[in-house]
Amino acid sequence: MSEPRVTIRFDRNGRTYRPGERLSGAYRLESIPRDEVKTVEVSVLWHTDGKGDEDLAVHDFWRRSVEDDAGGPIQIAGRFETVLPNSPMSYEGAILKIRWCVRVRVFLTRDREVVGETRFRLGEVAAAAKARTT
Amino acid sequence: MARSFRVYQKKRGNRRTGSKKLGSAGEGLFFALVLLVGFVGLVVLIATLVIPEWRANYQFIRHPCTVRDLRIGQKEGDDGNLSRPEVQIEYELGGKTYRVWTYDVHTVRGGGYSAREDEAKTVLDGILVGRDYYCYYDPADPGVAVLVRGSDGWVWLSFLIPVSFMLIGGGGLVHAILTWGKSTERRANLARRASRLGRIATNGKARTDFPYVPAPDRIADSPGTRLAFRLPVVDSSVGFLLGWLAASLLWNAVVAVFALVAVSRFVSGNPDWLLASFTLAFALVGIGLFVYFLRRVVVTMGIGPTLVEVSDQPLSPGGRYEVFLSQTGRLRVNWLEMFLVCEEETTFRHGTDARTETRRVYQNRMLREEAFEVEAGAPFEAACDVALPPGAMHSFKSLHNEVAWRILVRGSAAGWPDFERSFPLIVYPRPNGPQRP
């Protein structure tokens, strides 16, 4: 049996979005028995990477839980849609990187978790290494 | 891949892997213990200090007595001899004569000691043996009486300790409960919603249309004389000097206290050479701090203020702007340069330290002038244009990370150390985002 995983795809081709643009797509839980799923959280977020401690901020967030659905099973596939903000832009700096992604976190029975994540770029800021230094 | 409960954790900075639930439980338990310690401390303080003091002040009954004897009570404490005033009084009640050693309610309860023997002597000097006074006896136990009532300030000050424990423990426990079993994203979402409420409460002053871009309010609130905006200095000389002065005064005040104790030991014929040596070393550091402060005052006042103005704020990638520079003072300048720079600044934890690293990722020299003189009343003035790269990163600030744009003025003048002054700029993303090629 294959490993449990989450697949995420965007509706539009290409992974670069402009501020204010609509981001939409779908996720699917694969090789995960439906009755083992307790909660699914979908987040559109950015986080920093690099030398400093990580900062993370959620732009949009959806949560579906068995308790919310009066004990009924959670759908193994779902959609997400949001309008992207004006900032912060995706950035590849020297000691700081800002990365946007859609993250789906699935809470299973027996205290297990499955996380799926797909990155995208917000804006087209030049990487720091390519910036002109005179 | 499904991840199950994991006790073992790897750690890099504040990033962890492993069981969040176990971590939260440990955190909650720790703060619950801190809260409990604070609560127990508070109960003990109330029971041993506040209630006896309150009873002495409001429930003890006034009654005539005669002072029979005086003495200084002493005991050995951790820091040497401790003393307290003790007064023997005699009073009659219900046909029975009571003779007790007392002073205030703390004395009665076995406390009231201090390291100052002279204070105890001063108290006793004001009391005459054989003279009649009023005492206050406990109606529940007439054998307990005090000569002095009132409230000691230190009793209330001592509440700071358990209350601090309770605030830290209570706050941590509430945080642990609120975040219990919640994912990083869910917690971040709660924080986002809370900050939205905060913005509504502050009448929407914070800009929500450009999240995590610093608001230009502080930078754009000062009009210039040549161009639209005069920029503030980042590490203002005045602010820096005041901070340095405060630090050196604080340091030297602490050293002065130690010096006073060291000198008093010498005067009393009981010199403490270890204390004297440490005090001398710390005094030398204090003198160094003050000398550096004086040097900075001389440099700041001698070189004179640097003014920078820009034609617009906030700036935008791809935009072109005018910049005006004015340098006042009486100087023979070797060279003066003005740069547009962009720096990344990150803060990270290394063990128990918080460290900051800065990396300059863009630098564009806008101006360089050499070998000229600045006269009093005739400042050096120069204007130039600057263009921001079209694909430049906007200003960004989060809790531990920052992208900061600034104008940097560096100079060298005869007879003075080199100087550098920094002026913040805010760069916003383009209104519709960077254009696609």
Coordinates of C-alpha atoms in Angstrom, one line a residue:
Chain A
M1 CA 0.0 0.0 0.0
S2 CA 1.4 3.4 -0.9
E3 CA 2.1 6.1 1.7
P4 CA -0.6 8.5 2.7
R5 CA -0.1 11.9 1.0
V6 CA -1.8 15.1 -0.1
T7 CA -1.6 16.4 -3.6
I8 CA -2.3 20.1 -4.4
R9 CA -2.8 21.6 -7.8
F10 CA -3.5 25.1 -9.0
D11 CA -6.2 25.8 -11.6
R12 CA -3.9 28.0 -13.6
N13 CA -0.7 26.9 -15.3
G14 CA 2.4 28.5 -13.9
R15 CA 3.3 29.2 -10.3
T16 CA 3.8 33.0 -10.4
Y17 CA 0.9 35.2 -9.3
R18 CA 0.5 39.0 -9.1
P19 CA -0.8 40.8 -6.0
G20 CA -4.6 41.0 -6.1
E21 CA -4.8 38.0 -8.4
R22 CA -7.2 35.1 -7.6
L23 CA -5.4 31.9 -6.6
S24 CA -7.6 28.8 -6.8
G25 CA -7.0 25.1 -6.9
A26 CA -7.8 21.7 -5.4
Y27 CA -6.3 19.2 -3.0
R28 CA -6.8 15.5 -2.7
L29 CA -6.0 13.1 0.1
E30 CA -4.4 10.0 -1.4
S31 CA -4.1 6.5 0.2
I32 CA -5.8 7.8 3.3
P33 CA -8.9 5.9 4.6
R34 CA -11.7 8.4 4.8
D35 CA -12.8 7.2 8.3
E36 CA -9.3 8.0 9.7
V37 CA -9.5 11.7 8.8
K38 CA -10.3 13.8 11.8
T39 CA -9.5 17.3 10.5
V40 CA -8.3 19.0 7.4
E41 CA -6.7 22.4 7.5
V42 CA -6.0 24.4 4.3
S43 CA -3.8 27.5 4.6
V44 CA -2.5 30.0 2.1
L45 CA 0.6 31.3 3.8
W46 CA 4.1 32.8 3.6
H47 CA 7.0 32.0 5.8
T48 CA 10.6 33.1 6.0
D49 CA 13.6 30.9 5.4
G50 CA 17.3 31.7 5.9
K51 CA 19.5 32.8 8.7
G52 CA 16.9 34.3 11.0
D53 CA 14.2 32.6 13.1
E54 CA 11.2 31.7 11.0
D55 CA 8.3 34.1 10.7
L56 CA 5.0 32.7 9.4
A57 CA 1.8 34.4 8.6
V58 CA -1.5 33.0 7.2
H59 CA -3.3 34.9 4.5
D60 CA -6.3 32.6 4.3
F61 CA -7.3 29.5 6.3
W62 CA -10.1 26.9 6.2
R63 CA -10.7 24.1 8.6
R64 CA -13.0 21.1 8.3
S65 CA -13.3 18.8 11.2
V66 CA -15.4 15.7 12.0
E67 CA -16.9 17.4 15.0
D68 CA -18.0 20.4 12.8
D69 CA -19.7 18.0 10.4
A70 CA -21.7 16.2 13.2
G71 CA -19.6 13.1 13.0
G72 CA -19.9 12.7 9.2
P73 CA -16.8 11.7 7.2
I74 CA -14.7 14.4 5.7
Q75 CA -14.4 14.6 1.9
I76 CA -11.1 13.4 0.7
A77 CA -10.9 16.2 -1.9
G78 CA -11.6 19.8 -1.7
R79 CA -11.1 23.2 -3.3
F80 CA -9.6 26.5 -2.2
E81 CA -9.8 30.0 -3.5
T82 CA -8.4 33.3 -2.3
V83 CA -7.5 36.8 -3.6
L84 CA -3.8 37.3 -3.0
P85 CA -2.6 40.3 -1.0
N86 CA -0.3 43.2 -2.1
S87 CA 2.6 42.0 0.1
P88 CA 4.9 40.6 1.1
M89 CA 6.3 39.5 -2.3
S90 CA 8.2 36.3 -2.7
Y91 CA 11.9 37.0 -2.3
E92 CA 15.2 35.2 -2.6
G93 CA 17.6 37.3 -0.6
A94 CA 21.1 36.6 0.7
I95 CA 20.2 35.6 4.3
L96 CA 16.4 36.0 4.0
K97 CA 13.9 34.2 1.8
I98 CA 10.1 34.8 1.7
R99 CA 8.2 31.8 0.4
W100 CA 4.5 31.5 -0.3
C101 CA 2.7 28.2 -0.4
V102 CA -0.6 26.4 -0.1
R103 CA -0.3 23.9 2.8
V104 CA -2.8 21.2 3.6
R105 CA -2.5 19.6 7.0
V106 CA -4.5 16.5 7.7
F107 CA -5.0 15.2 11.3
L108 CA -5.6 11.5 11.4
T109 CA -6.6 9.1 14.2
R110 CA -3.9 7.8 16.5
D111 CA -2.3 11.3 16.6
R112 CA -0.9 11.1 13.1
E113 CA -0.5 14.0 10.7
V114 CA -0.1 14.2 6.9
V115 CA 1.1 17.5 5.4
G116 CA 1.2 18.5 1.8
E117 CA 2.6 21.8 0.5
T118 CA 2.9 23.4 -2.9
R119 CA 4.8 26.6 -3.4
F120 CA 4.0 29.5 -5.7
R121 CA 5.5 32.9 -6.2
L122 CA 3.8 36.2 -5.4
G123 CA 5.2 39.0 -7.6
E124 CA 8.5 38.9 -9.5
V125 CA 11.0 40.6 -7.3
A126 CA 14.6 40.1 -8.4
A127 CA 16.7 37.8 -6.4
A128 CA 19.2 39.7 -4.1
A129 CA 22.2 38.1 -5.9
K130 CA 21.1 39.6 -9.2
A131 CA 20.6 43.1 -7.7
R132 CA 22.9 45.8 -9.0
T133 CA 25.6 46.8 -6.6
T134 CA 27.7 49.8 -7.6
Chain B
M1 CA 3.8 10.5 4.9
A2 CA 1.9 10.1 8.1
R3 CA 3.8 11.3 11.1
S4 CA 2.9 9.7 14.5
F5 CA 3.7 10.8 18.0
R6 CA 7.4 11.5 18.5
V7 CA 9.0 12.3 21.8
Y8 CA 12.5 13.0 20.6
Q9 CA 13.0 16.5 19.1
K10 CA 15.6 18.0 16.9
K11 CA 16.0 21.7 17.3
R12 CA 17.4 24.5 15.1
G13 CA 16.7 28.0 16.4
N14 CA 13.0 27.9 17.3
R15 CA 12.2 25.3 14.7
R16 CA 11.4 21.9 16.1
T17 CA 10.2 18.5 15.0
G18 CA 8.5 16.0 17.2
S19 CA 5.5 15.9 19.4
K20 CA 3.9 19.3 19.7
K21 CA 1.4 18.0 22.1
L22 CA 4.1 16.8 24.5
G23 CA 5.9 20.1 24.1
S24 CA 2.7 22.1 24.9
A25 CA 2.0 19.8 27.9
G26 CA 5.5 20.4 29.3
E27 CA 5.1 24.2 28.7
G28 CA 1.7 24.2 30.3
L29 CA 3.0 22.2 33.3
F30 CA 5.9 24.6 33.7
F31 CA 3.7 27.7 33.7
A32 CA 1.2 26.0 36.0
L33 CA 4.0 25.3 38.5
V34 CA 5.1 29.0 38.3
L35 CA 1.5 30.1 38.9
L36 CA 1.3 27.7 41.8
V37 CA 4.5 29.0 43.4
G38 CA 3.3 32.6 43.0
F39 CA -0.1 31.7 44.5
V40 CA 1.4 29.9 47.5
G41 CA 3.8 32.8 48.0
L42 CA 0.9 35.3 47.9
V43 CA -1.1 33.2 50.5
V44 CA 2.0 33.0 52.7
L45 CA 2.6 36.7 52.5
I46 CA -1.1 37.5 53.3
A47 CA -1.1 35.1 56.2
T48 CA 2.2 36.1 57.8
L49 CA 2.4 39.8 57.0
V50 CA -0.8 41.4 55.9
I51 CA -3.4 39.8 58.2
P52 CA -1.2 40.3 61.4
E53 CA -0.6 43.9 60.4
W54 CA -4.2 44.6 59.7
R55 CA -5.3 43.0 63.0
A56 CA -2.8 45.1 64.9
N57 CA -4.1 48.2 63.2
Y58 CA -7.8 47.6 63.5
Q59 CA -8.5 44.9 66.1
F60 CA -5.9 45.4 68.8
I61 CA -7.2 47.5 71.8
R62 CA -5.5 50.7 73.0
H63 CA -4.4 50.4 76.7
P64 CA -1.9 52.3 79.0
C65 CA 1.4 50.7 79.7
T66 CA 4.8 51.5 81.3
V67 CA 8.1 50.9 79.6
R68 CA 10.4 48.9 81.9
D69 CA 13.4 48.2 79.8
L70 CA 15.0 48.6 76.3
R71 CA 17.4 46.4 74.3
I72 CA 18.6 45.7 70.8
G73 CA 17.6 42.2 69.8
Q74 CA 20.2 40.5 67.6
K75 CA 20.5 37.4 65.5
E76 CA 22.9 36.0 62.9
G77 CA 21.6 36.3 59.4
D78 CA 23.0 35.2 56.0
D79 CA 24.6 38.7 55.5
G80 CA 25.9 39.1 59.1
N81 CA 24.3 40.4 62.3
L82 CA 20.7 41.6 62.1
S83 CA 19.2 43.9 64.7
R84 CA 15.8 45.1 65.9
P85 CA 14.5 47.4 68.7
E86 CA 12.9 45.6 71.6
V87 CA 10.9 47.3 74.4
Q88 CA 9.8 45.7 77.6
I89 CA 6.4 47.0 78.6
E90 CA 4.1 46.3 81.6
Y91 CA 0.4 46.6 81.6
E92 CA -2.5 45.4 83.8
L93 CA -5.6 43.8 82.4
G94 CA -8.4 42.1 84.3
G95 CA -6.4 42.2 87.5
K96 CA -3.5 40.4 85.8
T97 CA -0.1 42.1 85.1
Y98 CA 1.5 41.4 81.8
R99 CA 5.3 42.1 81.2
V100 CA 6.3 41.4 77.5
W101 CA 9.2 42.3 75.1
T102 CA 7.7 43.9 72.0
Y103 CA 7.9 46.8 69.6
D104 CA 5.6 46.3 66.5
V105 CA 3.6 43.3 65.2
H106 CA 6.6 42.0 63.3
T107 CA 8.6 41.9 66.5
V108 CA 5.8 40.0 68.2
R109 CA 5.8 37.4 65.4
G110 CA 9.6 36.9 65.5
G111 CA 10.6 39.2 62.7
G112 CA 11.3 42.9 62.2
Y113 CA 15.1 42.5 61.9
S114 CA 17.3 44.6 59.7
A115 CA 21.0 45.0 58.9
R116 CA 21.0 48.6 60.2
E117 CA 21.8 48.5 64.0
D118 CA 21.9 52.3 64.0
E119 CA 18.2 52.4 63.0
A120 CA 17.3 50.2 66.0
K121 CA 19.4 52.5 68.3
T122 CA 17.6 55.6 66.9
V123 CA 14.2 54.0 67.6
L124 CA 15.2 53.2 71.2
D125 CA 16.7 56.6 71.8
G126 CA 13.1 58.0 71.4
I127 CA 11.7 55.8 74.1
L128 CA 12.1 56.5 77.9
V129 CA 12.3 53.8 80.5
G130 CA 9.8 54.3 83.3
R131 CA 7.5 56.5 81.3
D132 CA 3.9 55.7 80.5
Y133 CA 2.8 55.0 76.9
Y134 CA -0.1 53.5 75.2
C135 CA 0.2 50.0 73.9
Y136 CA -2.3 47.9 71.8
Y137 CA -3.1 44.4 73.0
D138 CA -4.8 41.5 71.2
P139 CA -8.3 40.9 72.6
A140 CA -7.9 37.2 71.6
D141 CA -4.6 36.9 73.5
P142 CA -4.1 39.7 76.0
G143 CA -0.5 38.6 76.5
V144 CA 0.3 39.9 73.0
A145 CA 0.8 43.6 72.7
V146 CA 2.5 46.1 70.4
L147 CA 3.8 49.6 71.1
V148 CA 3.7 50.8 67.5
R149 CA 1.2 50.2 64.8
G150 CA 1.2 51.1 61.2
S151 CA 2.2 49.6 57.8
D152 CA 5.6 49.0 56.5
G153 CA 6.2 49.9 52.8
W154 CA 8.4 46.8 52.2
V155 CA 5.4 44.6 53.0
W156 CA 3.6 45.9 49.9
L157 CA 6.8 45.8 47.9
S158 CA 7.3 42.1 48.7
F159 CA 4.0 41.4 46.9
L160 CA 5.8 42.2 43.6
I161 CA 7.5 38.8 43.8
P162 CA 4.5 36.4 44.0
V163 CA 2.4 38.7 41.8
S164 CA 5.1 38.6 39.1
F165 CA 5.2 34.8 39.3
M166 CA 1.4 34.7 39.0
L167 CA 1.4 37.0 36.0
I168 CA 4.1 35.1 34.2
G169 CA 2.6 31.7 35.1
G170 CA -1.0 32.7 34.4
G171 CA -0.1 34.3 31.1
G172 CA 1.9 31.3 30.0
L173 CA -0.8 28.9 31.1
V174 CA -3.5 30.8 29.2
H175 CA -1.2 30.8 26.1
A176 CA -0.6 27.1 26.5
I177 CA -4.3 26.3 26.8
L178 CA -5.3 28.6 23.9
T179 CA -2.7 26.9 21.6
W180 CA -3.1 23.4 22.9
G181 CA -3.4 20.9 20.0
K182 CA -3.5 23.7 17.4
S183 CA -1.3 23.6 14.3
T184 CA 1.2 26.4 13.5
E185 CA -1.1 27.6 10.7
R186 CA -4.2 27.7 13.0
R187 CA -2.3 29.6 15.6
A188 CA -1.1 32.1 13.0
N189 CA -4.6 32.4 11.8
L190 CA -5.8 33.2 15.3
A191 CA -3.0 35.8 15.6
R192 CA -4.1 37.4 12.3
R193 CA -7.7 37.7 13.4
A194 CA -6.6 39.1 16.7
S195 CA -4.4 41.7 15.0
R196 CA -7.4 42.6 12.7
L197 CA -9.4 43.4 15.8
G198 CA -6.5 45.4 17.1
R199 CA -6.6 47.5 13.9
I200 CA -10.3 48.2 14.3
A201 CA -9.7 49.2 17.9
T202 CA -7.0 51.7 16.8
N203 CA -9.4 53.3 14.3
G204 CA -7.7 51.5 11.4
K205 CA -4.5 53.5 11.5
A206 CA -2.3 50.6 10.6
R207 CA -2.3 50.0 6.8
T208 CA -3.9 46.7 5.9
D209 CA -3.5 47.1 2.1
F210 CA 0.3 46.4 2.2
P211 CA 0.8 43.8 5.0
Y212 CA 4.2 43.6 6.5
V213 CA 5.4 46.8 4.8
P214 CA 6.2 49.4 7.5
A215 CA 3.9 52.4 7.5
P216 CA 5.7 55.5 6.2
D217 CA 4.0 57.8 8.9
R218 CA 7.1 58.5 10.9
I219 CA 9.2 59.1 7.8
A220 CA 6.8 61.2 5.9
D221 CA 5.5 63.5 8.7
S222 CA 8.3 66.1 8.3
P223 CA 8.2 68.4 5.3
G224 CA 11.5 69.5 3.8
T225 CA 12.7 73.0 2.7
R226 CA 13.9 72.0 -0.8
L227 CA 12.0 68.8 -1.4
A228 CA 8.8 67.3 -0.1
F229 CA 10.1 65.2 2.8
R230 CA 12.9 65.6 5.3
L231 CA 14.1 62.1 6.5
P232 CA 14.8 61.4 10.1
V233 CA 18.1 60.0 11.2
V234 CA 17.8 56.3 12.0
D235 CA 20.1 56.1 15.0
S236 CA 19.6 59.8 15.9
S237 CA 22.7 61.3 17.5
V238 CA 20.6 62.8 20.2
G239 CA 18.8 59.6 20.9
F240 CA 22.1 57.7 20.9
L241 CA 23.7 60.2 23.2
L242 CA 20.8 60.2 25.6
G243 CA 20.8 56.4 25.7
W244 CA 24.6 56.3 26.2
L245 CA 24.3 59.0 28.9
A246 CA 21.5 57.0 30.7
A247 CA 23.6 53.8 30.5
S248 CA 26.7 55.5 31.9
L249 CA 24.8 57.2 34.6
L250 CA 23.1 54.0 35.7
W251 CA 26.4 52.1 35.6
N252 CA 28.1 54.8 37.6
A253 CA 25.2 55.1 40.1
V254 CA 25.5 51.4 40.9
V255 CA 29.3 51.7 41.2
A256 CA 28.8 54.7 43.5
V257 CA 26.7 52.5 45.9
F258 CA 29.4 49.8 45.9
A259 CA 32.1 52.6 46.4
L260 CA 30.2 54.0 49.4
V261 CA 30.0 50.5 51.0
A262 CA 33.7 49.9 50.3
V263 CA 34.7 53.3 51.7
S264 CA 32.5 52.9 54.8
R265 CA 34.3 49.5 55.5
F266 CA 37.7 51.3 55.3
V267 CA 36.4 54.1 57.6
S268 CA 35.1 51.6 60.2
G269 CA 38.5 49.9 60.2
N270 CA 37.2 46.7 58.6
P271 CA 38.4 47.0 54.9
D272 CA 37.1 44.6 52.3
W273 CA 39.9 44.3 49.7
L274 CA 37.9 42.1 47.4
L275 CA 35.0 44.5 47.2
A276 CA 37.4 47.4 46.8
S277 CA 39.2 45.7 43.9
F278 CA 35.9 44.9 42.1
T279 CA 34.6 48.4 42.7
L280 CA 37.8 49.9 41.3
A281 CA 37.6 47.8 38.2
F282 CA 33.9 48.7 37.6
A283 CA 34.7 52.4 38.3
L284 CA 37.3 52.3 35.5
V285 CA 34.7 50.9 33.1
G286 CA 32.2 53.7 34.3
I287 CA 34.8 56.3 33.6
G288 CA 35.4 54.8 30.2
L289 CA 31.7 55.0 29.4
F290 CA 31.5 58.6 30.4
V291 CA 34.6 59.6 28.4
Y292 CA 33.1 57.9 25.3
F293 CA 29.9 59.8 25.9
L294 CA 31.8 63.1 26.1
R295 CA 33.8 62.2 22.9
R296 CA 30.5 61.5 21.0
V297 CA 29.1 64.8 22.2
V298 CA 32.1 66.6 20.9
V299 CA 31.9 64.7 17.5
T300 CA 28.2 65.3 17.2
M301 CA 28.3 69.0 18.0
G302 CA 31.5 69.6 16.1
I303 CA 30.5 67.9 12.8
G304 CA 27.0 69.4 12.8
P305 CA 23.7 67.9 11.6
T306 CA 23.3 66.2 8.2
L307 CA 20.0 66.8 6.5
V308 CA 18.6 64.6 3.7
E309 CA 15.3 65.3 1.8
V310 CA 13.5 63.3 -0.9
S311 CA 10.9 64.3 -3.4
D312 CA 8.5 61.5 -2.5
Q313 CA 7.6 59.0 0.1
P314 CA 7.0 56.0 0.1
L315 CA 9.2 55.1 -2.9
S316 CA 8.3 52.5 -5.5
P317 CA 10.5 50.1 -7.5
G318 CA 11.4 51.5 -10.9
G319 CA 10.7 55.1 -9.7
R320 CA 13.1 58.0 -10.1
Y321 CA 13.4 60.5 -7.2
E322 CA 15.3 63.7 -6.3
V323 CA 17.5 63.7 -3.2
F324 CA 18.9 66.8 -1.5
L325 CA 21.8 66.7 1.0
S326 CA 22.9 69.4 3.4
Q327 CA 25.9 69.2 5.8
T328 CA 26.3 72.0 8.3
G329 CA 29.2 72.7 10.7
R330 CA 32.7 74.2 10.5
L331 CA 34.6 71.5 8.7
R332 CA 37.5 70.8 6.3
V333 CA 36.0 67.8 4.5
N334 CA 38.3 65.2 3.0
W335 CA 35.4 63.3 1.3
L336 CA 31.6 63.0 1.6
E337 CA 29.6 60.2 0.0
M338 CA 25.9 59.4 -0.2
F339 CA 24.5 55.9 -0.9
L340 CA 21.2 54.3 -1.5
V341 CA 21.4 50.9 0.2
C342 CA 19.2 47.9 0.9
E343 CA 19.9 45.6 3.8
E344 CA 18.5 42.3 5.1
E345 CA 18.5 42.0 8.8
T346 CA 17.6 38.8 10.6
T347 CA 17.4 37.9 14.3
F348 CA 18.0 34.4 15.5
R349 CA 18.5 32.5 18.7
H350 CA 21.8 30.9 19.2
G351 CA 21.6 29.0 22.5
T352 CA 20.2 31.5 24.9
D353 CA 21.5 34.5 23.0
A354 CA 19.5 36.5 20.5
R355 CA 21.8 37.5 17.6
T356 CA 21.2 39.8 14.7
E357 CA 22.9 39.6 11.3
T358 CA 22.8 42.2 8.6
R359 CA 23.7 41.7 5.0
R360 CA 23.8 44.6 2.4
V361 CA 22.2 43.4 -0.8
Y362 CA 22.1 46.6 -2.8
Q363 CA 24.4 49.7 -2.8
N364 CA 24.3 52.6 -5.2
R365 CA 26.6 55.5 -4.7
M366 CA 24.7 58.6 -5.6
L367 CA 27.2 61.3 -4.8
R368 CA 30.9 61.8 -3.8
E369 CA 32.6 65.1 -3.2
E370 CA 36.2 65.6 -2.2
A371 CA 38.3 68.3 -0.5
F372 CA 35.9 71.1 0.3
E373 CA 35.2 73.3 3.3
V374 CA 32.0 73.9 5.2
E375 CA 31.7 77.3 6.9
A376 CA 29.3 78.2 9.7
G377 CA 26.1 79.6 8.2
A378 CA 27.1 78.3 4.7
P379 CA 26.3 74.5 4.7
F380 CA 27.5 72.2 2.0
E381 CA 24.5 71.5 -0.3
A382 CA 24.1 69.0 -3.1
A383 CA 21.2 67.5 -5.1
C384 CA 21.0 64.4 -7.2
D385 CA 18.6 61.9 -8.7
V386 CA 18.2 58.3 -7.7
A387 CA 16.4 55.4 -9.4
L388 CA 15.2 52.3 -7.7
P389 CA 15.7 49.1 -9.7
P390 CA 12.4 48.0 -11.3
G391 CA 12.6 44.5 -9.7
A392 CA 13.7 45.7 -6.3
M393 CA 12.3 44.1 -3.1
H394 CA 10.0 46.4 -1.1
S395 CA 10.5 47.2 2.5
F396 CA 9.5 44.3 4.7
K397 CA 9.4 43.8 8.5
S398 CA 8.2 40.8 10.5
L399 CA 9.1 39.7 14.0
H400 CA 12.6 38.3 13.2
N401 CA 13.3 39.5 9.7
E402 CA 13.5 42.8 7.8
V403 CA 14.4 44.3 4.5
A404 CA 15.3 47.9 5.0
W405 CA 16.1 50.6 2.5
R406 CA 18.0 53.7 3.6
I407 CA 20.1 56.6 2.4
L408 CA 23.6 56.5 4.0
V409 CA 25.8 59.5 4.3
R410 CA 29.5 58.9 5.1
G411 CA 32.2 61.4 5.5
S412 CA 35.7 62.2 6.7
A413 CA 36.7 65.6 8.0
A414 CA 40.1 66.8 9.1
G415 CA 40.6 66.5 12.9
W416 CA 37.5 64.3 13.3
P417 CA 36.8 60.6 13.2
D418 CA 35.0 59.3 10.1
F419 CA 31.2 59.6 10.5
E420 CA 28.2 57.7 9.1
R421 CA 24.6 58.7 9.3
S422 CA 21.6 56.7 8.1
F423 CA 18.2 57.8 6.9
P424 CA 15.3 55.3 6.5
L425 CA 13.2 55.0 3.3
I426 CA 10.1 53.0 2.8
V427 CA 9.7 51.2 -0.5
Y428 CA 6.2 50.0 -1.4
P429 CA 5.5 47.3 -4.0
R430 CA 4.3 48.7 -7.3
P431 CA 0.5 49.3 -7.1
N432 CA -0.2 46.3 -9.4
G433 CA 2.9 44.4 -8.5
P434 CA 6.1 44.1 -10.6
Q435 CA 5.4 44.0 -14.3
R436 CA 5.9 40.7 -16.1
P437 CA 8.6 40.7 -18.7

